[in-house]
Amino acid sequence: MSNPAAAASPVAPLWAAGAIFLCAEAGGYLMPLLLESVSRTYGIGEAAAGGVMALQLAAFAVAAVGLSPWVASFSPRRGALLALGLVIAGNLLSTIQPHPALLVGGRLLTGFGEGFAAAVATASIARTHDPDRAFARVFTAVVLMTLLIFLVLPTLMAGQDARRLFAAIACLPLLALPAVAWLPDQPSGAAPARFTAAGGSLTTAALLLCAALMLYSVAANAYWVYVERIATHIGMTPAAYGQAFAIGTVAALAGPVAAERLGTRFGRLPPLVISCVLVGGGGWLTTHAATPFLMVCGLSISSAAFLFGTPYFLGLAAQVDRSGRIAAAGRGFNAVGSALAPALAGGVLGLTGAYSSIGWTSLAAAALALGLVLLCFRRSAASAD
């Protein structure tokens, strides 16, 4: 039997990896819509439900980071099949009965599968000729998927048994299975390249980059799990905040589209600086908004900036190591930030009782991420003198 990947154009493996990437990302974007249903179905509080979501993101991060050293040596096709199987199994485990232990086990297994899928897909995209633009195109597809989620699902999911929702989510990876045939059976990648942007060793560059990605994700996601509660707090109905999320998601398309059009013609530093400033500012505005209009503005700014900057972070990681190992690790540390964000937000919310305090957390994390980015490029300038 012929191998479709062997006869396909170079675009086919990219979009096949993109389909796997979408499966890895979908769970995180569905979390705000699941919080209330999980809390009611399993008889746990909102804080506990947020903690379960954080565990899923933590499992994602552990899988992506832990598997990153090996992505250059195993088959992308087989890895994608295994990852999708774990996602399906984890969601099905969560549907057996409304018991918190099964919920936790199911979400951990799902998170591990999503992290595995993210590592495989990210490494494959990092091996392309122009990874910055390739990541921008994939994140454009992520935004379109998110738009569909927020435009259609809030009303359908409101009041539903969480087990039924997990069963529906288990069907999503089935849509990506045909794309697996277009992934290469063996990894292809170049030898690791010298990291010139930081002027330092591969290890130092990788650690700084991964730390910056983690903080960048904290800035963008600190308010995310609680955004539905923030919307309700200012008087929005499920239909209204679903539409508001959809508007913000449409605006967010500007981020990856701008990154794809701009590429690296002005380098990576200006886009990274701009994105860090706007991610923190948008998160602050979202949590301080007193009206739906201001909340939509904050969501739009933060989402667009996050999706504008992420392709440049991952493109920089691809420059560090063309085999995709650092890009996969970076995506994992990005998920570490996503896992830390709701826990930090929950802790801050518990201490202050104010959603606005979460915005200050976003702003501080963005400032720290920006500091690491500037440190990288300052070291580069110093080493060039």
CSV table of C-alpha atoms in Angstrom, one decimal:
chain,number,residue,atom,x,y,z
A,1,MET,CA,0.0,0.0,0.0
A,2,SER,CA,1.4,3.4,-0.9
A,3,ASN,CA,2.2,5.9,1.8
A,4,PRO,CA,0.3,9.2,1.3
A,5,ALA,CA,2.9,11.2,3.1
A,6,ALA,CA,5.6,10.1,0.6
A,7,ALA,CA,3.7,11.4,-2.4
A,8,ALA,CA,2.2,14.5,-0.8
A,9,SER,CA,3.4,18.1,-1.2
A,10,PRO,CA,5.4,19.6,1.7
A,11,VAL,CA,2.2,21.4,2.8
A,12,ALA,CA,0.3,18.1,3.6
A,13,PRO,CA,2.6,17.1,6.6
A,14,LEU,CA,2.3,20.6,8.0
A,15,TRP,CA,-1.5,20.6,8.0
A,16,ALA,CA,-1.5,17.0,9.3
A,17,ALA,CA,0.6,18.2,12.2
A,18,GLY,CA,-1.7,21.1,12.5
A,19,ALA,CA,-4.7,18.8,12.9
A,20,ILE,CA,-3.0,16.9,15.7
A,21,PHE,CA,-2.0,20.3,17.3
A,22,LEU,CA,-5.7,21.3,17.2
A,23,CYS,CA,-6.7,18.1,19.1
A,24,ALA,CA,-4.0,19.0,21.7
A,25,GLU,CA,-5.3,22.5,22.1
A,26,ALA,CA,-9.1,21.9,22.1
A,27,GLY,CA,-9.2,20.7,25.8
A,28,GLY,CA,-7.8,23.9,27.2
A,29,TYR,CA,-10.2,26.1,25.3
A,30,LEU,CA,-13.2,24.1,26.4
A,31,MET,CA,-12.2,24.4,30.1
A,32,PRO,CA,-14.1,27.6,30.9
A,33,LEU,CA,-17.3,26.1,29.6
A,34,LEU,CA,-16.9,22.9,31.6
A,35,LEU,CA,-16.3,24.5,35.0
A,36,GLU,CA,-19.9,24.8,36.2
A,37,SER,CA,-21.0,21.4,34.8
A,38,VAL,CA,-18.1,19.6,36.4
A,39,SER,CA,-18.7,21.3,39.7
A,40,ARG,CA,-22.4,20.3,39.7
A,41,THR,CA,-22.1,16.8,38.2
A,42,TYR,CA,-19.3,15.6,40.5
A,43,GLY,CA,-20.5,17.5,43.6
A,44,ILE,CA,-17.3,19.6,44.1
A,45,GLY,CA,-16.8,23.3,44.5
A,46,GLU,CA,-15.7,25.7,41.8
A,47,ALA,CA,-12.2,26.0,43.4
A,48,ALA,CA,-11.9,22.2,43.3
A,49,ALA,CA,-13.1,22.0,39.7
A,50,GLY,CA,-10.5,24.6,38.8
A,51,GLY,CA,-7.9,22.4,40.6
A,52,VAL,CA,-8.9,19.4,38.5
A,53,MET,CA,-8.5,21.5,35.3
A,54,ALA,CA,-5.1,22.6,36.6
A,55,LEU,CA,-4.1,18.9,37.0
A,56,GLN,CA,-5.1,18.2,33.4
A,57,LEU,CA,-2.9,21.1,32.3
A,58,ALA,CA,-0.1,19.9,34.5
A,59,ALA,CA,-0.3,16.4,32.9
A,60,PHE,CA,-0.1,18.1,29.5
A,61,ALA,CA,3.0,20.0,30.6
A,62,VAL,CA,4.7,16.9,32.1
A,63,ALA,CA,4.1,14.9,28.9
A,64,ALA,CA,5.2,17.6,26.5
A,65,VAL,CA,8.4,18.4,28.5
A,66,GLY,CA,9.2,14.8,29.4
A,67,LEU,CA,8.9,13.6,25.8
A,68,SER,CA,10.6,16.5,24.2
A,69,PRO,CA,14.1,14.9,24.3
A,70,TRP,CA,12.8,11.9,22.3
A,71,VAL,CA,10.7,13.6,19.6
A,72,ALA,CA,13.7,13.5,17.2
A,73,SER,CA,13.9,9.7,17.5
A,74,PHE,CA,10.4,8.2,17.3
A,75,SER,CA,7.9,8.1,14.5
A,76,PRO,CA,5.6,11.1,14.3
A,77,ARG,CA,2.8,9.0,12.9
A,78,ARG,CA,2.9,6.3,15.6
A,79,GLY,CA,3.3,9.0,18.3
A,80,ALA,CA,0.2,10.8,17.0
A,81,LEU,CA,-1.9,7.7,17.0
A,82,LEU,CA,-0.9,6.8,20.6
A,83,ALA,CA,-1.5,10.4,21.7
A,84,LEU,CA,-5.0,10.5,20.2
A,85,GLY,CA,-5.8,7.2,21.7
A,86,LEU,CA,-4.9,8.5,25.2
A,87,VAL,CA,-7.1,11.6,24.7
A,88,ILE,CA,-10.1,9.4,23.8
A,89,ALA,CA,-9.4,7.0,26.7
A,90,GLY,CA,-9.1,9.8,29.2
A,91,ASN,CA,-12.4,11.4,28.2
A,92,LEU,CA,-14.2,8.1,28.3
A,93,LEU,CA,-12.8,7.3,31.7
A,94,SER,CA,-14.4,10.5,33.0
A,95,THR,CA,-17.8,9.4,31.8
A,96,ILE,CA,-18.1,6.1,33.8
A,97,GLN,CA,-19.8,7.5,36.8
A,98,PRO,CA,-19.8,10.9,38.6
A,99,HIS,CA,-17.0,10.0,41.1
A,100,PRO,CA,-14.3,12.6,41.8
A,101,ALA,CA,-11.5,9.9,41.6
A,102,LEU,CA,-12.6,8.8,38.1
A,103,LEU,CA,-12.8,12.5,37.1
A,104,VAL,CA,-9.2,13.1,38.3
A,105,GLY,CA,-7.9,10.0,36.6
A,106,GLY,CA,-9.7,10.7,33.4
A,107,ARG,CA,-8.4,14.3,33.2
A,108,LEU,CA,-4.9,13.3,34.0
A,109,LEU,CA,-4.9,10.7,31.2
A,110,THR,CA,-6.5,13.2,28.8
A,111,GLY,CA,-3.9,15.8,29.7
A,112,PHE,CA,-1.0,13.3,29.2
A,113,GLY,CA,-2.4,12.4,25.7
A,114,GLU,CA,-2.8,16.1,24.8
A,115,GLY,CA,0.7,16.9,25.9
A,116,PHE,CA,2.0,13.9,23.9
A,117,ALA,CA,0.1,15.2,20.8
A,118,ALA,CA,1.4,18.7,21.3
A,119,ALA,CA,5.0,17.5,21.5
A,120,VAL,CA,4.7,15.4,18.3
A,121,ALA,CA,2.9,18.2,16.4
A,122,THR,CA,5.1,21.1,17.6
A,123,ALA,CA,8.3,19.2,16.8
A,124,SER,CA,7.0,18.4,13.3
A,125,ILE,CA,6.1,22.1,12.7
A,126,ALA,CA,9.4,23.2,14.0
A,127,ARG,CA,11.2,21.2,11.3
A,128,THR,CA,9.6,23.2,8.5
A,129,HIS,CA,11.5,25.7,6.4
A,130,ASP,CA,9.9,28.8,7.9
A,131,PRO,CA,8.7,27.7,11.4
A,132,ASP,CA,7.6,31.2,12.5
A,133,ARG,CA,5.1,31.5,9.6
A,134,ALA,CA,4.2,27.8,9.9
A,135,PHE,CA,3.3,28.3,13.6
A,136,ALA,CA,1.3,31.4,12.8
A,137,ARG,CA,-0.8,29.5,10.2
A,138,VAL,CA,-1.5,26.7,12.7
A,139,PHE,CA,-2.5,29.2,15.4
A,140,THR,CA,-4.8,30.9,12.9
A,141,ALA,CA,-6.5,27.5,12.6
A,142,VAL,CA,-6.6,27.3,16.4
A,143,VAL,CA,-8.4,30.7,16.5
A,144,LEU,CA,-11.0,29.5,14.0
A,145,MET,CA,-11.6,26.4,16.1
A,146,THR,CA,-12.0,28.5,19.2
A,147,LEU,CA,-14.5,30.8,17.4
A,148,LEU,CA,-16.6,27.7,16.6
A,149,ILE,CA,-16.4,26.6,20.3
A,150,PHE,CA,-17.5,29.9,21.8
A,151,LEU,CA,-20.1,30.7,19.1
A,152,VAL,CA,-21.9,27.3,19.2
A,153,LEU,CA,-21.3,25.5,22.5
A,154,PRO,CA,-22.0,27.7,25.5
A,155,THR,CA,-25.8,27.5,25.2
A,156,LEU,CA,-25.7,23.8,24.3
A,157,MET,CA,-23.4,22.9,27.2
A,158,ALA,CA,-25.2,25.0,29.8
A,159,GLY,CA,-26.9,22.8,32.4
A,160,GLN,CA,-25.6,19.5,30.8
A,161,ASP,CA,-24.2,16.5,32.7
A,162,ALA,CA,-20.4,16.8,32.5
A,163,ARG,CA,-20.2,13.1,31.6
A,164,ARG,CA,-22.1,13.7,28.4
A,165,LEU,CA,-19.8,16.5,27.6
A,166,PHE,CA,-16.7,14.4,28.1
A,167,ALA,CA,-18.2,11.7,25.8
A,168,ALA,CA,-18.7,14.3,23.1
A,169,ILE,CA,-15.2,15.6,23.5
A,170,ALA,CA,-13.9,12.0,23.2
A,171,CYS,CA,-15.2,12.0,19.6
A,172,LEU,CA,-13.1,15.0,18.5
A,173,PRO,CA,-9.8,13.2,18.0
A,174,LEU,CA,-11.6,10.8,15.6
A,175,LEU,CA,-11.8,13.8,13.2
A,176,ALA,CA,-8.0,14.0,13.1
A,177,LEU,CA,-7.3,10.3,12.5
A,178,PRO,CA,-7.3,10.6,8.7
A,179,ALA,CA,-4.6,13.3,8.9
A,180,VAL,CA,-2.2,10.9,10.7
A,181,ALA,CA,-1.6,9.1,7.5
A,182,TRP,CA,0.1,12.2,6.1
A,183,LEU,CA,2.6,12.5,8.9
A,184,PRO,CA,6.1,11.0,8.1
A,185,ASP,CA,6.8,7.5,9.5
A,186,GLN,CA,10.2,8.6,10.5
A,187,PRO,CA,11.3,12.0,11.9
A,188,SER,CA,13.3,14.3,9.7
A,189,GLY,CA,15.3,17.2,11.1
A,190,ALA,CA,18.5,19.1,10.9
A,191,ALA,CA,21.3,19.1,13.4
A,192,PRO,CA,21.0,21.5,16.3
A,193,ALA,CA,21.9,25.1,15.3
A,194,ARG,CA,23.8,27.6,17.3
A,195,PHE,CA,21.5,29.9,19.2
A,196,THR,CA,22.7,33.4,18.1
A,197,ALA,CA,19.8,35.4,19.7
A,198,ALA,CA,21.1,35.0,23.2
A,199,GLY,CA,24.8,34.6,22.4
A,200,GLY,CA,25.1,31.8,25.0
A,201,SER,CA,25.1,28.0,25.2
A,202,LEU,CA,22.2,25.8,24.0
A,203,THR,CA,21.4,25.0,27.6
A,204,THR,CA,21.2,28.6,28.8
A,205,ALA,CA,19.2,29.7,25.8
A,206,ALA,CA,16.8,26.9,26.2
A,207,LEU,CA,16.2,27.5,29.9
A,208,LEU,CA,15.7,31.3,29.4
A,209,LEU,CA,13.3,30.7,26.5
A,210,CYS,CA,11.3,28.0,28.4
A,211,ALA,CA,11.0,30.3,31.5
A,212,ALA,CA,9.9,33.2,29.4
A,213,LEU,CA,7.3,31.0,27.7
A,214,MET,CA,6.0,29.8,31.0
A,215,LEU,CA,5.6,33.3,32.4
A,216,TYR,CA,4.0,34.5,29.1
A,217,SER,CA,1.4,31.8,29.4
A,218,VAL,CA,0.7,32.7,33.0
A,219,ALA,CA,0.1,36.3,31.9
A,220,ALA,CA,-2.4,35.1,29.2
A,221,ASN,CA,-4.2,32.4,31.2
A,222,ALA,CA,-4.3,33.7,34.8
A,223,TYR,CA,-7.9,34.9,34.3
A,224,TRP,CA,-8.9,32.3,31.7
A,225,VAL,CA,-10.5,29.6,33.8
A,226,TYR,CA,-12.5,32.2,35.7
A,227,VAL,CA,-13.5,34.3,32.7
A,228,GLU,CA,-17.0,32.8,32.7
A,229,ARG,CA,-17.4,33.7,36.3
A,230,ILE,CA,-16.1,37.2,35.7
A,231,ALA,CA,-18.7,37.6,32.9
A,232,THR,CA,-21.5,36.4,35.1
A,233,HIS,CA,-20.3,38.7,37.8
A,234,ILE,CA,-20.9,41.7,35.6
A,235,GLY,CA,-24.4,40.5,34.7
A,236,MET,CA,-23.9,38.5,31.4
A,237,THR,CA,-26.0,35.5,30.5
A,238,PRO,CA,-24.5,32.3,29.0
A,239,ALA,CA,-25.6,33.4,25.5
A,240,ALA,CA,-24.2,36.9,26.0
A,241,TYR,CA,-20.8,35.8,27.2
A,242,GLY,CA,-20.7,33.1,24.5
A,243,GLN,CA,-21.2,35.9,21.9
A,244,ALA,CA,-18.6,38.1,23.7
A,245,PHE,CA,-16.0,35.3,23.6
A,246,ALA,CA,-16.8,34.8,19.9
A,247,ILE,CA,-16.2,38.5,19.3
A,248,GLY,CA,-13.0,38.4,21.2
A,249,THR,CA,-11.9,35.3,19.2
A,250,VAL,CA,-12.7,37.0,15.9
A,251,ALA,CA,-10.5,39.9,17.0
A,252,ALA,CA,-7.8,37.5,18.1
A,253,LEU,CA,-7.4,36.3,14.4
A,254,ALA,CA,-5.4,39.5,14.0
A,255,GLY,CA,-2.6,38.0,16.1
A,256,PRO,CA,-1.5,35.0,14.0
A,257,VAL,CA,-2.5,36.6,10.7
A,258,ALA,CA,-0.3,39.6,11.5
A,259,ALA,CA,2.6,37.2,12.6
A,260,GLU,CA,2.2,35.2,9.3
A,261,ARG,CA,2.3,38.4,7.2
A,262,LEU,CA,5.1,40.0,9.1
A,263,GLY,CA,7.3,37.0,9.5
A,264,THR,CA,10.8,37.9,10.7
A,265,ARG,CA,11.5,40.8,8.4
A,266,PHE,CA,12.1,43.1,11.4
A,267,GLY,CA,13.5,40.3,13.6
A,268,ARG,CA,11.8,38.7,16.6
A,269,LEU,CA,12.5,41.2,19.4
A,270,PRO,CA,10.0,43.9,18.5
A,271,PRO,CA,7.1,41.5,18.1
A,272,LEU,CA,8.0,39.8,21.3
A,273,VAL,CA,8.2,43.0,23.3
A,274,ILE,CA,4.8,44.2,21.9
A,275,SER,CA,3.1,40.9,22.6
A,276,CYS,CA,4.3,40.8,26.2
A,277,VAL,CA,3.1,44.3,26.9
A,278,LEU,CA,-0.3,43.7,25.3
A,279,VAL,CA,-0.9,40.3,26.9
A,280,GLY,CA,-0.4,41.8,30.4
A,281,GLY,CA,-2.4,44.9,29.7
A,282,GLY,CA,-5.3,42.9,28.1
A,283,GLY,CA,-5.5,40.5,31.1
A,284,TRP,CA,-5.6,43.5,33.4
A,285,LEU,CA,-8.4,45.1,31.5
A,286,THR,CA,-10.4,41.9,31.3
A,287,THR,CA,-10.5,41.5,35.1
A,288,HIS,CA,-11.1,45.2,35.8
A,289,ALA,CA,-13.9,45.6,33.2
A,290,ALA,CA,-17.2,46.8,34.6
A,291,THR,CA,-19.1,46.5,31.3
A,292,PRO,CA,-19.3,43.8,28.6
A,293,PHE,CA,-17.7,46.2,26.1
A,294,LEU,CA,-14.6,46.6,28.2
A,295,MET,CA,-14.4,42.9,28.9
A,296,VAL,CA,-14.5,42.1,25.1
A,297,CYS,CA,-11.8,44.7,24.6
A,298,GLY,CA,-9.6,43.1,27.2
A,299,LEU,CA,-10.2,39.6,25.8
A,300,SER,CA,-9.5,40.8,22.3
A,301,ILE,CA,-6.2,42.5,23.2
A,302,SER,CA,-4.9,39.7,25.3
A,303,SER,CA,-5.9,36.9,22.9
A,304,ALA,CA,-4.6,38.6,19.8
A,305,ALA,CA,-1.3,39.5,21.5
A,306,PHE,CA,-0.8,36.0,22.9
A,307,LEU,CA,-1.4,34.4,19.5
A,308,PHE,CA,0.8,37.1,17.8
A,309,GLY,CA,3.8,36.4,20.1
A,310,THR,CA,3.6,32.6,20.5
A,311,PRO,CA,4.7,31.8,16.9
A,312,TYR,CA,7.8,34.0,17.5
A,313,PHE,CA,8.6,32.2,20.7
A,314,LEU,CA,8.3,28.8,19.1
A,315,GLY,CA,10.1,30.0,16.0
A,316,LEU,CA,12.9,31.0,18.2
A,317,ALA,CA,12.8,27.6,19.8
A,318,ALA,CA,13.0,26.0,16.3
A,319,GLN,CA,16.2,28.1,15.7
A,320,VAL,CA,17.7,26.7,18.9
A,321,ASP,CA,17.2,23.1,17.7
A,322,ARG,CA,16.0,22.3,14.2
A,323,SER,CA,15.0,18.8,15.2
A,324,GLY,CA,12.1,20.3,17.2
A,325,ARG,CA,13.2,19.2,20.7
A,326,ILE,CA,13.4,22.7,22.2
A,327,ALA,CA,10.1,23.7,20.5
A,328,ALA,CA,8.4,20.7,22.0
A,329,ALA,CA,9.8,21.5,25.4
A,330,GLY,CA,8.9,25.2,25.0
A,331,ARG,CA,5.3,24.2,24.3
A,332,GLY,CA,5.4,22.1,27.4
A,333,PHE,CA,6.6,25.0,29.5
A,334,ASN,CA,4.0,27.1,27.9
A,335,ALA,CA,1.5,24.5,29.3
A,336,VAL,CA,3.3,24.7,32.7
A,337,GLY,CA,2.3,28.3,32.8
A,338,SER,CA,-1.2,27.4,31.8
A,339,ALA,CA,-1.3,24.9,34.7
A,340,LEU,CA,0.1,27.3,37.2
A,341,ALA,CA,-2.2,30.2,36.1
A,342,PRO,CA,-5.5,28.9,37.5
A,343,ALA,CA,-3.9,27.8,40.7
A,344,LEU,CA,-2.2,31.2,41.1
A,345,ALA,CA,-5.5,32.9,40.2
A,346,GLY,CA,-7.4,30.8,42.6
A,347,GLY,CA,-5.0,31.5,45.4
A,348,VAL,CA,-5.0,35.3,44.7
A,349,LEU,CA,-8.8,35.2,44.5
A,350,GLY,CA,-9.1,33.3,47.8
A,351,LEU,CA,-6.9,35.9,49.5
A,352,THR,CA,-8.5,39.0,48.0
A,353,GLY,CA,-11.9,38.0,46.9
A,354,ALA,CA,-11.6,40.3,43.9
A,355,TYR,CA,-11.3,39.2,40.3
A,356,SER,CA,-9.3,42.4,39.6
A,357,SER,CA,-6.4,41.0,41.6
A,358,ILE,CA,-6.0,38.3,39.0
A,359,GLY,CA,-5.3,41.1,36.4
A,360,TRP,CA,-2.4,42.3,38.5
A,361,THR,CA,-1.1,38.7,38.5
A,362,SER,CA,-1.2,38.7,34.6
A,363,LEU,CA,0.5,42.1,34.5
A,364,ALA,CA,3.4,41.0,36.8
A,365,ALA,CA,3.9,37.7,34.9
A,366,ALA,CA,4.0,39.6,31.5
A,367,ALA,CA,6.6,42.0,32.9
A,368,LEU,CA,8.8,39.1,34.1
A,369,ALA,CA,8.5,37.4,30.7
A,370,LEU,CA,9.5,40.6,29.0
A,371,GLY,CA,12.5,40.9,31.3
A,372,LEU,CA,13.7,37.5,30.2
A,373,VAL,CA,13.2,38.3,26.5
A,374,LEU,CA,15.2,41.6,26.9
A,375,LEU,CA,17.9,39.7,28.8
A,376,CYS,CA,18.2,37.2,25.9
A,377,PHE,CA,18.7,40.0,23.3
A,378,ARG,CA,20.9,42.1,25.5
A,379,ARG,CA,23.3,39.2,25.9
A,380,SER,CA,23.2,38.8,22.1
A,381,ALA,CA,24.2,42.4,21.7
A,382,ALA,CA,27.0,42.1,24.3
A,383,SER,CA,28.4,39.0,22.7
A,384,ALA,CA,28.4,40.7,19.3
A,385,ASP,CA,30.6,43.7,20.5
